[in-house]
PDB file of C-alpha atoms and ligand atoms in Angstrom:
ATOM      1  CA  UNK J 212     141.884 128.183 177.348  1.00 66.00           C
ATOM      2  CA  UNK J 213     138.484 126.645 178.094  1.00 73.00           C
ATOM      3  CA  UNK J 214     136.728 124.937 175.250  1.00 91.00           C
ATOM      4  CA  UNK J 215     133.986 127.027 173.705  1.00 92.00           C
ATOM      5  CA  UNK J 216     131.463 124.399 174.741  1.00 91.00           C
ATOM      6  CA  UNK J 217     132.202 125.327 178.376  1.00 91.00           C
ATOM      7  CA  UNK J 218     131.682 129.032 177.818  1.00 93.00           C
ATOM      8  CA  UNK J 219     128.460 129.962 179.577  1.00 91.00           C
ATOM      9  CA  UNK J 220     127.191 132.425 182.140  1.00 92.00           C
ATOM     10  CA  UNK J 221     124.910 131.792 185.064  1.00 92.00           C
ATOM     11  CA  UNK J 222     122.297 134.551 185.439  1.00 94.00           C
ATOM     12  CA  UNK J 223     120.975 135.512 188.840  1.00 93.00           C
ATOM     13  CA  UNK J 224     121.006 139.271 189.375  1.00 96.00           C
ATOM     14  CA  UNK J 225     117.261 139.575 189.825  1.00 96.00           C
ATOM     15  CA  UNK J 226     113.898 138.211 188.764  1.00 97.00           C
ATOM     16  CA  UNK J 227     110.995 139.645 186.804  1.00 97.00           C
ATOM     17  CA  UNK J 228     107.466 139.074 188.115  1.00 97.00           C
ATOM     18  CA  UNK J 229     104.109 139.809 186.480  1.00 97.00           C
ATOM     19  CA  UNK J 230     103.398 142.393 189.171  1.00 97.00           C
ATOM     20  CA  UNK J 231     106.577 144.308 188.207  1.00 94.00           C
ATOM     21  CA  UNK J 232     105.318 144.940 184.679  1.00 98.00           C
ATOM     22  CA  UNK J 233     103.630 148.153 183.593  1.00 98.00           C
ATOM     23  CA  UNK J 234     100.494 147.705 181.472  1.00 97.00           C
ATOM     24  CA  UNK J 235     102.029 149.578 178.526  1.00 97.00           C
ATOM     25  CA  UNK J 236     105.091 147.955 176.884  1.00 98.00           C
ATOM     26  CA  UNK J 237     106.521 151.353 175.865  1.00 98.00           C
ATOM     27  CA  UNK J 238     106.529 152.481 179.492  1.00 98.00           C
ATOM     28  CA  UNK J 239     108.043 149.155 180.512  1.00 98.00           C
ATOM     29  CA  UNK J 240     110.671 149.524 177.772  1.00 98.00           C
ATOM     30  CA  UNK J 241     111.389 153.052 178.957  1.00 98.00           C
ATOM     31  CA  UNK J 242     112.131 151.823 182.495  1.00 98.00           C
ATOM     32  CA  UNK J 243     114.462 149.097 181.213  1.00 98.00           C
ATOM     33  CA  UNK J 244     116.100 151.404 178.686  1.00 98.00           C
ATOM     34  CA  UNK J 245     116.917 153.997 181.365  1.00 98.00           C
ATOM     35  CA  UNK J 246     118.439 151.226 183.486  1.00 98.00           C
ATOM     36  CA  UNK J 247     120.412 149.956 180.475  1.00 98.00           C
ATOM     37  CA  UNK J 248     121.758 153.439 179.738  1.00 98.00           C
ATOM     38  CA  UNK J 249     122.936 153.709 183.333  1.00 98.00           C
ATOM     39  CA  UNK J 250     124.433 150.208 183.430  1.00 98.00           C
ATOM     40  CA  UNK J 251     125.929 149.512 180.006  1.00 96.00           C
ATOM     41  CA  UNK J 252     129.261 151.209 179.398  1.00 90.00           C
ATOM     42  CA  UNK J 253     128.567 151.593 175.644  1.00 96.00           C
ATOM     43  CA  UNK J 254     125.889 151.271 173.012  1.00 97.00           C
ATOM     44  CA  UNK J 255     122.831 150.671 175.208  1.00 98.00           C
ATOM     45  CA  UNK J 256     120.820 151.779 172.146  1.00 98.00           C
ATOM     46  CA  UNK J 257     122.419 149.228 169.800  1.00 98.00           C
ATOM     47  CA  UNK J 258     119.905 146.657 168.585  1.00 98.00           C
ATOM     48  CA  UNK J 259     119.875 143.798 166.140  1.00 99.00           C
ATOM     49  CA  UNK J 260     117.496 144.491 163.273  1.00 99.00           C
ATOM     50  CA  UNK J 261     116.228 141.439 161.408  1.00 98.00           C
ATOM     51  CA  UNK J 262     114.561 141.785 158.027  1.00 98.00           C
ATOM     52  CA  UNK J 263     113.668 139.265 155.359  1.00 98.00           C
ATOM     53  CA  UNK J 264     113.982 139.213 151.611  1.00 94.00           C
ATOM     54  CA  UNK J 265     110.703 138.756 149.696  1.00 91.00           C
ATOM     55  CA  UNK J 266     111.511 135.048 149.260  1.00 93.00           C
ATOM     56  CA  UNK J 267     111.745 134.761 153.064  1.00 93.00           C
ATOM     57  CA  UNK J 268     115.531 134.625 153.457  1.00 96.00           C
ATOM     58  CA  UNK J 269     116.365 136.365 156.776  1.00 98.00           C
ATOM     59  CA  UNK J 270     119.161 138.903 157.380  1.00 98.00           C
ATOM     60  CA  UNK J 271     120.225 140.673 160.585  1.00 98.00           C
ATOM     61  CA  UNK J 272     122.569 143.520 161.492  1.00 98.00           C
ATOM     62  CA  UNK J 273     123.048 146.097 164.253  1.00 98.00           C
ATOM     63  CA  UNK J 274     121.525 149.578 164.097  1.00 98.00           C
ATOM     64  CA  UNK J 275     121.052 152.307 166.704  1.00 98.00           C
ATOM     65  CA  UNK J 276     117.724 153.110 168.320  1.00 98.00           C
ATOM     66  CA  UNK J 277     117.174 156.867 167.923  1.00 98.00           C
ATOM     67  CA  UNK J 278     113.860 157.236 169.698  1.00 98.00           C
ATOM     68  CA  UNK J 279     110.756 155.389 170.863  1.00 97.00           C
ATOM     69  CA  UNK J 280     107.225 156.332 171.784  1.00 94.00           C
ATOM     70  CA  UNK J 281     103.786 154.704 171.471  1.00 93.00           C
ATOM     71  CA  UNK J 282     104.205 155.069 167.681  1.00 94.00           C
ATOM     72  CA  UNK J 283     107.157 152.697 167.696  1.00 98.00           C
ATOM     73  CA  UNK J 284     110.927 152.281 167.630  1.00 98.00           C
ATOM     74  CA  UNK J 285     112.892 154.692 165.436  1.00 98.00           C
ATOM     75  CA  UNK J 286     116.112 154.048 163.498  1.00 98.00           C
ATOM     76  CA  UNK J 287     117.860 155.679 160.532  1.00 98.00           C
ATOM     77  CA  UNK J 288     119.580 154.165 157.546  1.00 98.00           C
ATOM     78  CA  UNK J 289     120.078 154.213 153.792  1.00 98.00           C
ATOM     79  CA  UNK J 290     116.777 153.414 152.050  1.00 98.00           C
ATOM     80  CA  UNK J 291     118.696 151.904 149.117  1.00 98.00           C
ATOM     81  CA  UNK J 292     120.715 149.520 151.341  1.00 98.00           C
ATOM     82  CA  UNK J 293     120.011 145.791 151.527  1.00 98.00           C
ATOM     83  CA  UNK J 294     117.802 146.305 154.566  1.00 98.00           C
ATOM     84  CA  UNK J 295     116.049 149.229 152.877  1.00 98.00           C
ATOM     85  CA  UNK J 296     115.244 147.176 149.805  1.00 98.00           C
ATOM     86  CA  UNK J 297     114.087 144.267 151.944  1.00 98.00           C
ATOM     87  CA  UNK J 298     111.834 146.557 153.993  1.00 98.00           C
ATOM     88  CA  UNK J 299     110.418 148.052 150.790  1.00 97.00           C
ATOM     89  CA  UNK J 300     109.357 144.609 149.615  1.00 97.00           C
ATOM     90  CA  UNK J 301     108.477 143.150 153.012  1.00 97.00           C
ATOM     91  CA  UNK J 302     107.843 145.795 155.683  1.00 98.00           C
ATOM     92  CA  UNK J 303     108.022 143.400 158.640  1.00 97.00           C
ATOM     93  CA  UNK J 304     110.993 143.355 160.993  1.00 98.00           C
ATOM     94  CA  UNK J 305     112.251 142.308 164.404  1.00 98.00           C
ATOM     95  CA  UNK J 306     114.542 144.036 166.890  1.00 99.00           C
ATOM     96  CA  UNK J 307     116.632 142.516 169.668  1.00 99.00           C
ATOM     97  CA  UNK J 308     118.347 144.370 172.499  1.00 98.00           C
ATOM     98  CA  UNK J 309     120.823 142.453 174.697  1.00 98.00           C
ATOM     99  CA  UNK J 310     121.908 144.300 177.819  1.00 98.00           C
ATOM    100  CA  UNK J 311     124.480 141.879 179.220  1.00 97.00           C
ATOM    101  CA  UNK J 312     125.288 143.851 182.386  1.00 97.00           C
ATOM    102  CA  UNK J 313     121.638 143.605 183.417  1.00 98.00           C
ATOM    103  CA  UNK J 314     121.178 140.044 182.073  1.00 98.00           C
ATOM    104  CA  UNK J 315     118.260 141.317 180.022  1.00 98.00           C
ATOM    105  CA  UNK J 316     116.943 140.955 176.507  1.00 98.00           C
ATOM    106  CA  UNK J 317     114.037 142.671 174.755  1.00 98.00           C
ATOM    107  CA  UNK J 318     112.627 141.256 171.502  1.00 99.00           C
ATOM    108  CA  UNK J 319     110.247 143.326 169.386  1.00 98.00           C
ATOM    109  CA  UNK J 320     108.357 142.392 166.241  1.00 98.00           C
ATOM    110  CA  UNK J 321     106.090 144.409 164.004  1.00 98.00           C
ATOM    111  CA  UNK J 322     105.486 146.441 160.884  1.00 98.00           C
ATOM    112  CA  UNK J 323     107.934 149.069 159.633  1.00 98.00           C
ATOM    113  CA  UNK J 324     107.184 152.311 157.813  1.00 98.00           C
ATOM    114  CA  UNK J 325     109.254 155.270 156.663  1.00 98.00           C
ATOM    115  CA  UNK J 326     109.073 158.387 158.833  1.00 98.00           C
ATOM    116  CA  UNK J 327     108.239 161.801 157.332  1.00 98.00           C
ATOM    117  CA  UNK J 328     110.942 163.723 155.452  1.00 98.00           C
ATOM    118  CA  UNK J 329     110.640 166.434 158.133  1.00 98.00           C
ATOM    119  CA  UNK J 330     111.506 163.950 160.878  1.00 98.00           C
ATOM    120  CA  UNK J 331     114.443 162.599 158.856  1.00 98.00           C
ATOM    121  CA  UNK J 332     115.624 166.166 158.134  1.00 98.00           C
ATOM    122  CA  UNK J 333     115.506 167.073 161.786  1.00 98.00           C
ATOM    123  CA  UNK J 334     117.580 164.063 162.831  1.00 98.00           C
ATOM    124  CA  UNK J 335     119.991 164.396 159.881  1.00 98.00           C
ATOM    125  CA  UNK J 336     120.740 167.997 160.837  1.00 97.00           C
ATOM    126  CA  UNK J 337     121.665 166.840 164.368  1.00 97.00           C
ATOM    127  CA  UNK J 338     124.344 164.430 163.078  1.00 97.00           C
ATOM    128  CA  UNK J 339     128.032 165.378 163.059  1.00 97.00           C
ATOM    129  CA  UNK J 340     129.280 166.826 159.749  1.00 97.00           C
ATOM    130  CA  UNK J 341     131.362 163.723 158.971  1.00 96.00           C
ATOM    131  CA  UNK J 342     128.349 161.420 159.377  1.00 97.00           C
ATOM    132  CA  UNK J 343     126.239 163.656 157.133  1.00 98.00           C
ATOM    133  CA  UNK J 344     128.907 163.566 154.419  1.00 98.00           C
ATOM    134  CA  UNK J 345     129.360 159.822 154.898  1.00 97.00           C
ATOM    135  CA  UNK J 346     125.677 159.289 154.124  1.00 98.00           C
ATOM    136  CA  UNK J 347     126.324 160.818 150.677  1.00 98.00           C
ATOM    137  CA  UNK J 348     129.682 159.115 150.134  1.00 97.00           C
ATOM    138  CA  UNK J 349     128.585 155.539 150.826  1.00 97.00           C
ATOM    139  CA  UNK J 350     126.241 153.570 148.570  1.00 97.00           C
ATOM    140  CA  UNK J 351     125.493 151.331 151.538  1.00 97.00           C
ATOM    141  CA  UNK J 352     125.540 147.563 150.862  1.00 97.00           C
ATOM    142  CA  UNK J 353     126.878 147.960 147.290  1.00 97.00           C
ATOM    143  CA  UNK J 354     130.317 146.409 146.551  1.00 97.00           C
ATOM    144  CA  UNK J 355     133.088 149.022 146.417  1.00 97.00           C
ATOM    145  CA  UNK J 356     136.490 148.503 144.780  1.00 97.00           C
ATOM    146  CA  UNK J 357     138.646 149.949 147.549  1.00 98.00           C
ATOM    147  CA  UNK J 358     138.778 152.226 150.583  1.00 98.00           C
ATOM    148  CA  UNK J 359     140.352 154.845 148.310  1.00 98.00           C
ATOM    149  CA  UNK J 360     137.121 155.013 146.286  1.00 98.00           C
ATOM    150  CA  UNK J 361     135.192 155.808 149.477  1.00 97.00           C
ATOM    151  CA  UNK J 362     137.685 158.478 150.466  1.00 97.00           C
ATOM    152  CA  UNK J 363     137.516 160.050 147.013  1.00 98.00           C
ATOM    153  CA  UNK J 364     133.740 160.151 147.243  1.00 97.00           C
ATOM    154  CA  UNK J 365     133.951 161.743 150.692  1.00 97.00           C
ATOM    155  CA  UNK J 366     136.363 164.378 149.351  1.00 97.00           C
ATOM    156  CA  UNK J 367     134.020 165.017 146.406  1.00 98.00           C
ATOM    157  CA  UNK J 368     130.981 165.659 148.637  1.00 98.00           C
ATOM    158  CA  UNK J 369     133.013 167.669 151.146  1.00 97.00           C
ATOM    159  CA  UNK J 370     133.960 170.000 148.282  1.00 97.00           C
ATOM    160  CA  UNK J 371     130.446 170.052 146.857  1.00 97.00           C
ATOM    161  CA  UNK J 372     128.574 170.799 150.098  1.00 97.00           C
ATOM    162  CA  UNK J 373     131.014 172.368 152.551  1.00 93.00           C
ATOM    163  CA  UNK J 374     129.230 172.670 155.891  1.00 91.00           C
ATOM    164  CA  UNK J 375     125.675 172.719 154.393  1.00 95.00           C
ATOM    165  CA  UNK J 376     125.013 169.042 153.773  1.00 98.00           C
ATOM    166  CA  UNK J 377     121.429 168.328 152.649  1.00 98.00           C
ATOM    167  CA  UNK J 378     119.514 165.187 153.555  1.00 98.00           C
ATOM    168  CA  UNK J 379     120.244 162.616 150.823  1.00 98.00           C
ATOM    169  CA  UNK J 380     117.066 161.491 149.044  1.00 98.00           C
ATOM    170  CA  UNK J 381     118.009 157.857 149.741  1.00 98.00           C
ATOM    171  CA  UNK J 382     118.492 158.304 153.490  1.00 98.00           C
ATOM    172  CA  UNK J 383     116.032 158.559 156.369  1.00 98.00           C
ATOM    173  CA  UNK J 384     114.208 156.960 159.245  1.00 98.00           C
ATOM    174  CA  UNK J 385     111.984 153.978 159.788  1.00 98.00           C
ATOM    175  CA  UNK J 386     109.612 153.358 162.642  1.00 98.00           C
ATOM    176  CA  UNK J 387     108.778 149.833 163.754  1.00 98.00           C
ATOM    177  CA  UNK J 388     105.274 149.722 165.265  1.00 98.00           C
ATOM    178  CA  UNK J 389     105.357 146.660 167.518  1.00 98.00           C
ATOM    179  CA  UNK J 390     102.819 143.861 167.530  1.00 98.00           C
ATOM    180  CA  UNK J 391     104.743 142.054 170.252  1.00 98.00           C
ATOM    181  CA  UNK J 392     107.358 143.029 172.833  1.00 98.00           C
ATOM    182  CA  UNK J 393     109.055 140.435 174.998  1.00 98.00           C
ATOM    183  CA  UNK J 394     111.016 141.202 178.168  1.00 98.00           C
ATOM    184  CA  UNK J 395     113.548 138.536 179.234  1.00 98.00           C
ATOM    185  CA  UNK J 396     115.403 138.447 182.518  1.00 98.00           C
ATOM    186  CA  UNK J 397     118.110 135.808 182.997  1.00 97.00           C
ATOM    187  CA  UNK J 398     117.609 133.484 185.990  1.00 97.00           C
ATOM    188  CA  UNK J 399     119.550 130.569 187.486  1.00 94.00           C
ATOM    189  CA  UNK J 400     119.415 127.106 185.917  1.00 94.00           C
ATOM    190  CA  UNK J 401     118.131 128.542 182.621  1.00 94.00           C
ATOM    191  CA  UNK J 402     114.686 129.065 184.189  1.00 96.00           C
ATOM    192  CA  UNK J 403     114.596 132.638 182.928  1.00 97.00           C
ATOM    193  CA  UNK J 404     111.641 134.992 183.321  1.00 98.00           C
ATOM    194  CA  UNK J 405     109.951 135.892 180.044  1.00 98.00           C
ATOM    195  CA  UNK J 406     106.868 138.030 179.508  1.00 98.00           C
ATOM    196  CA  UNK J 407     105.415 138.800 176.114  1.00 98.00           C
ATOM    197  CA  UNK J 408     103.084 141.726 175.394  1.00 98.00           C
ATOM    198  CA  UNK J 409     100.887 140.983 172.379  1.00 98.00           C
ATOM    199  CA  UNK J 410      98.807 143.678 170.710  1.00 98.00           C
ATOM    200  CA  UNK J 411      95.098 142.762 170.585  1.00 98.00           C
ATOM    201  CA  UNK J 412      92.781 143.999 167.789  1.00 96.00           C
ATOM    202  CA  UNK J 413      91.220 146.602 170.124  1.00 95.00           C
ATOM    203  CA  UNK J 414      94.616 148.157 170.858  1.00 95.00           C
ATOM    204  CA  UNK J 415      94.991 146.601 174.323  1.00 97.00           C
ATOM    205  CA  UNK J 416      98.096 144.609 175.249  1.00 98.00           C
ATOM    206  CA  UNK J 417      97.837 141.036 176.535  1.00 98.00           C
ATOM    207  CA  UNK J 418     100.721 139.997 178.809  1.00 98.00           C
ATOM    208  CA  UNK J 419     101.689 136.331 179.086  1.00 98.00           C
ATOM    209  CA  UNK J 420     104.532 134.543 180.811  1.00 98.00           C
ATOM    210  CA  UNK J 421     106.436 132.309 178.375  1.00 98.00           C
ATOM    211  CA  UNK J 422     108.443 129.209 179.188  1.00 98.00           C
ATOM    212  CA  UNK J 423     112.142 129.931 179.074  1.00 98.00           C
TER     213      UNK J 423
HETATM  214  C1  FMN U 991     126.990 149.435 166.949  1.00 71.71           C
HETATM  215  C2  FMN U 991     126.536 149.579 165.505  1.00 71.71           C
HETATM  216  C3  FMN U 991     125.608 150.547 165.198  1.00 71.71           C
HETATM  217  C4  FMN U 991     125.179 150.706 163.869  1.00 71.71           C
HETATM  218  N1  FMN U 991     124.197 151.631 163.614  1.00 71.71           N
HETATM  219  C5  FMN U 991     123.713 151.738 162.348  1.00 71.71           C
HETATM  220  C6  FMN U 991     122.594 152.603 162.090  1.00 71.71           C
HETATM  221  O1  FMN U 991     122.020 153.249 162.996  1.00 71.71           O
HETATM  222  N2  FMN U 991     122.161 152.689 160.801  1.00 71.71           N
HETATM  223  C7  FMN U 991     122.741 151.968 159.785  1.00 71.71           C
HETATM  224  O2  FMN U 991     122.307 152.096 158.645  1.00 71.71           O
HETATM  225  N3  FMN U 991     123.769 151.124 160.016  1.00 71.71           N
HETATM  226  C8  FMN U 991     124.265 150.983 161.275  1.00 71.71           C
HETATM  227  N4  FMN U 991     125.299 150.103 161.522  1.00 71.71           N
HETATM  228  C9  FMN U 991     125.849 149.325 160.381  1.00 71.71           C
HETATM  229  C10 FMN U 991     124.909 148.139 160.087  1.00 71.71           C
HETATM  230  O3  FMN U 991     125.140 147.101 161.042  1.00 71.71           O
HETATM  231  C11 FMN U 991     125.088 147.563 158.665  1.00 71.71           C
HETATM  232  O4  FMN U 991     126.439 147.209 158.429  1.00 71.71           O
HETATM  233  C12 FMN U 991     124.649 148.544 157.581  1.00 71.71           C
HETATM  234  O5  FMN U 991     123.484 149.257 157.960  1.00 71.71           O
HETATM  235  C13 FMN U 991     124.395 147.819 156.262  1.00 71.71           C
HETATM  236  O6  FMN U 991     123.381 146.846 156.455  1.00 71.71           O
HETATM  237  P1  FMN U 991     122.636 146.125 155.244  1.00 71.71           P
HETATM  238  O7  FMN U 991     123.671 145.898 154.151  1.00 71.71           O
HETATM  239  O8  FMN U 991     122.098 144.852 155.825  1.00 71.71           O
HETATM  240  O9  FMN U 991     121.539 147.049 154.778  1.00 71.71           O
HETATM  241  C14 FMN U 991     125.731 149.905 162.841  1.00 71.71           C
HETATM  242  C15 FMN U 991     126.672 148.919 163.173  1.00 71.71           C
HETATM  243  C16 FMN U 991     127.064 148.765 164.488  1.00 71.71           C
HETATM  244  C17 FMN U 991     128.054 147.661 164.806  1.00 71.71           C
END
């Protein structure tokens, strides 16, 4: 087997030019996201979410994008999890999408806020029964003695709620309102195309090409 140091891809599917970009990063994201959904066999909406503890220590994990619009990028989680506690103390975060089939990356940074309980309710109701019960059964990010403990908790809530599972008070959505959105297209010889949209105080977006 090849040494890991030799493991690399050459990117050359296509380029990205300034004239290709829409003025609004959400519309540009929408075009790329539709292409990613068509091209990626699974999890086109999976994104890395980076948060930081109040002392500045960074953490990252994958979550699923559940919507986006000019208000921001929506995801759902346990508010009492590690990420939830970090966002409570430091409501800044970053998102990264990597769509390998398209040789594309999108990096987003901005401020995060909780969505309304109504919006969380609406999404929670759309989840499969097992996922709704799982949200009650798991104290996300807290050490647990065994898998059996989780299964007991699931059985407990299944008995308690049946098919009418309410939204847990500790569970809901966050929306990241971007201050910057970068679109990256892989190119040969590591001379990739990168364009960053930065939000200006007046609400306009400035687009700049960045060195790869
Ligand atoms: C493909 C994928 C999708 C995931 N989607 C979510 C999600 O939407 N919400 C969530 O809370 N955790 C999701 N997870 C689990 C998280 O990566 C993480 O383990 C969990 O949220 C606990 O993170 P924390 O301890 O840093 O708070 C997903 C994991 C993977 C691999």
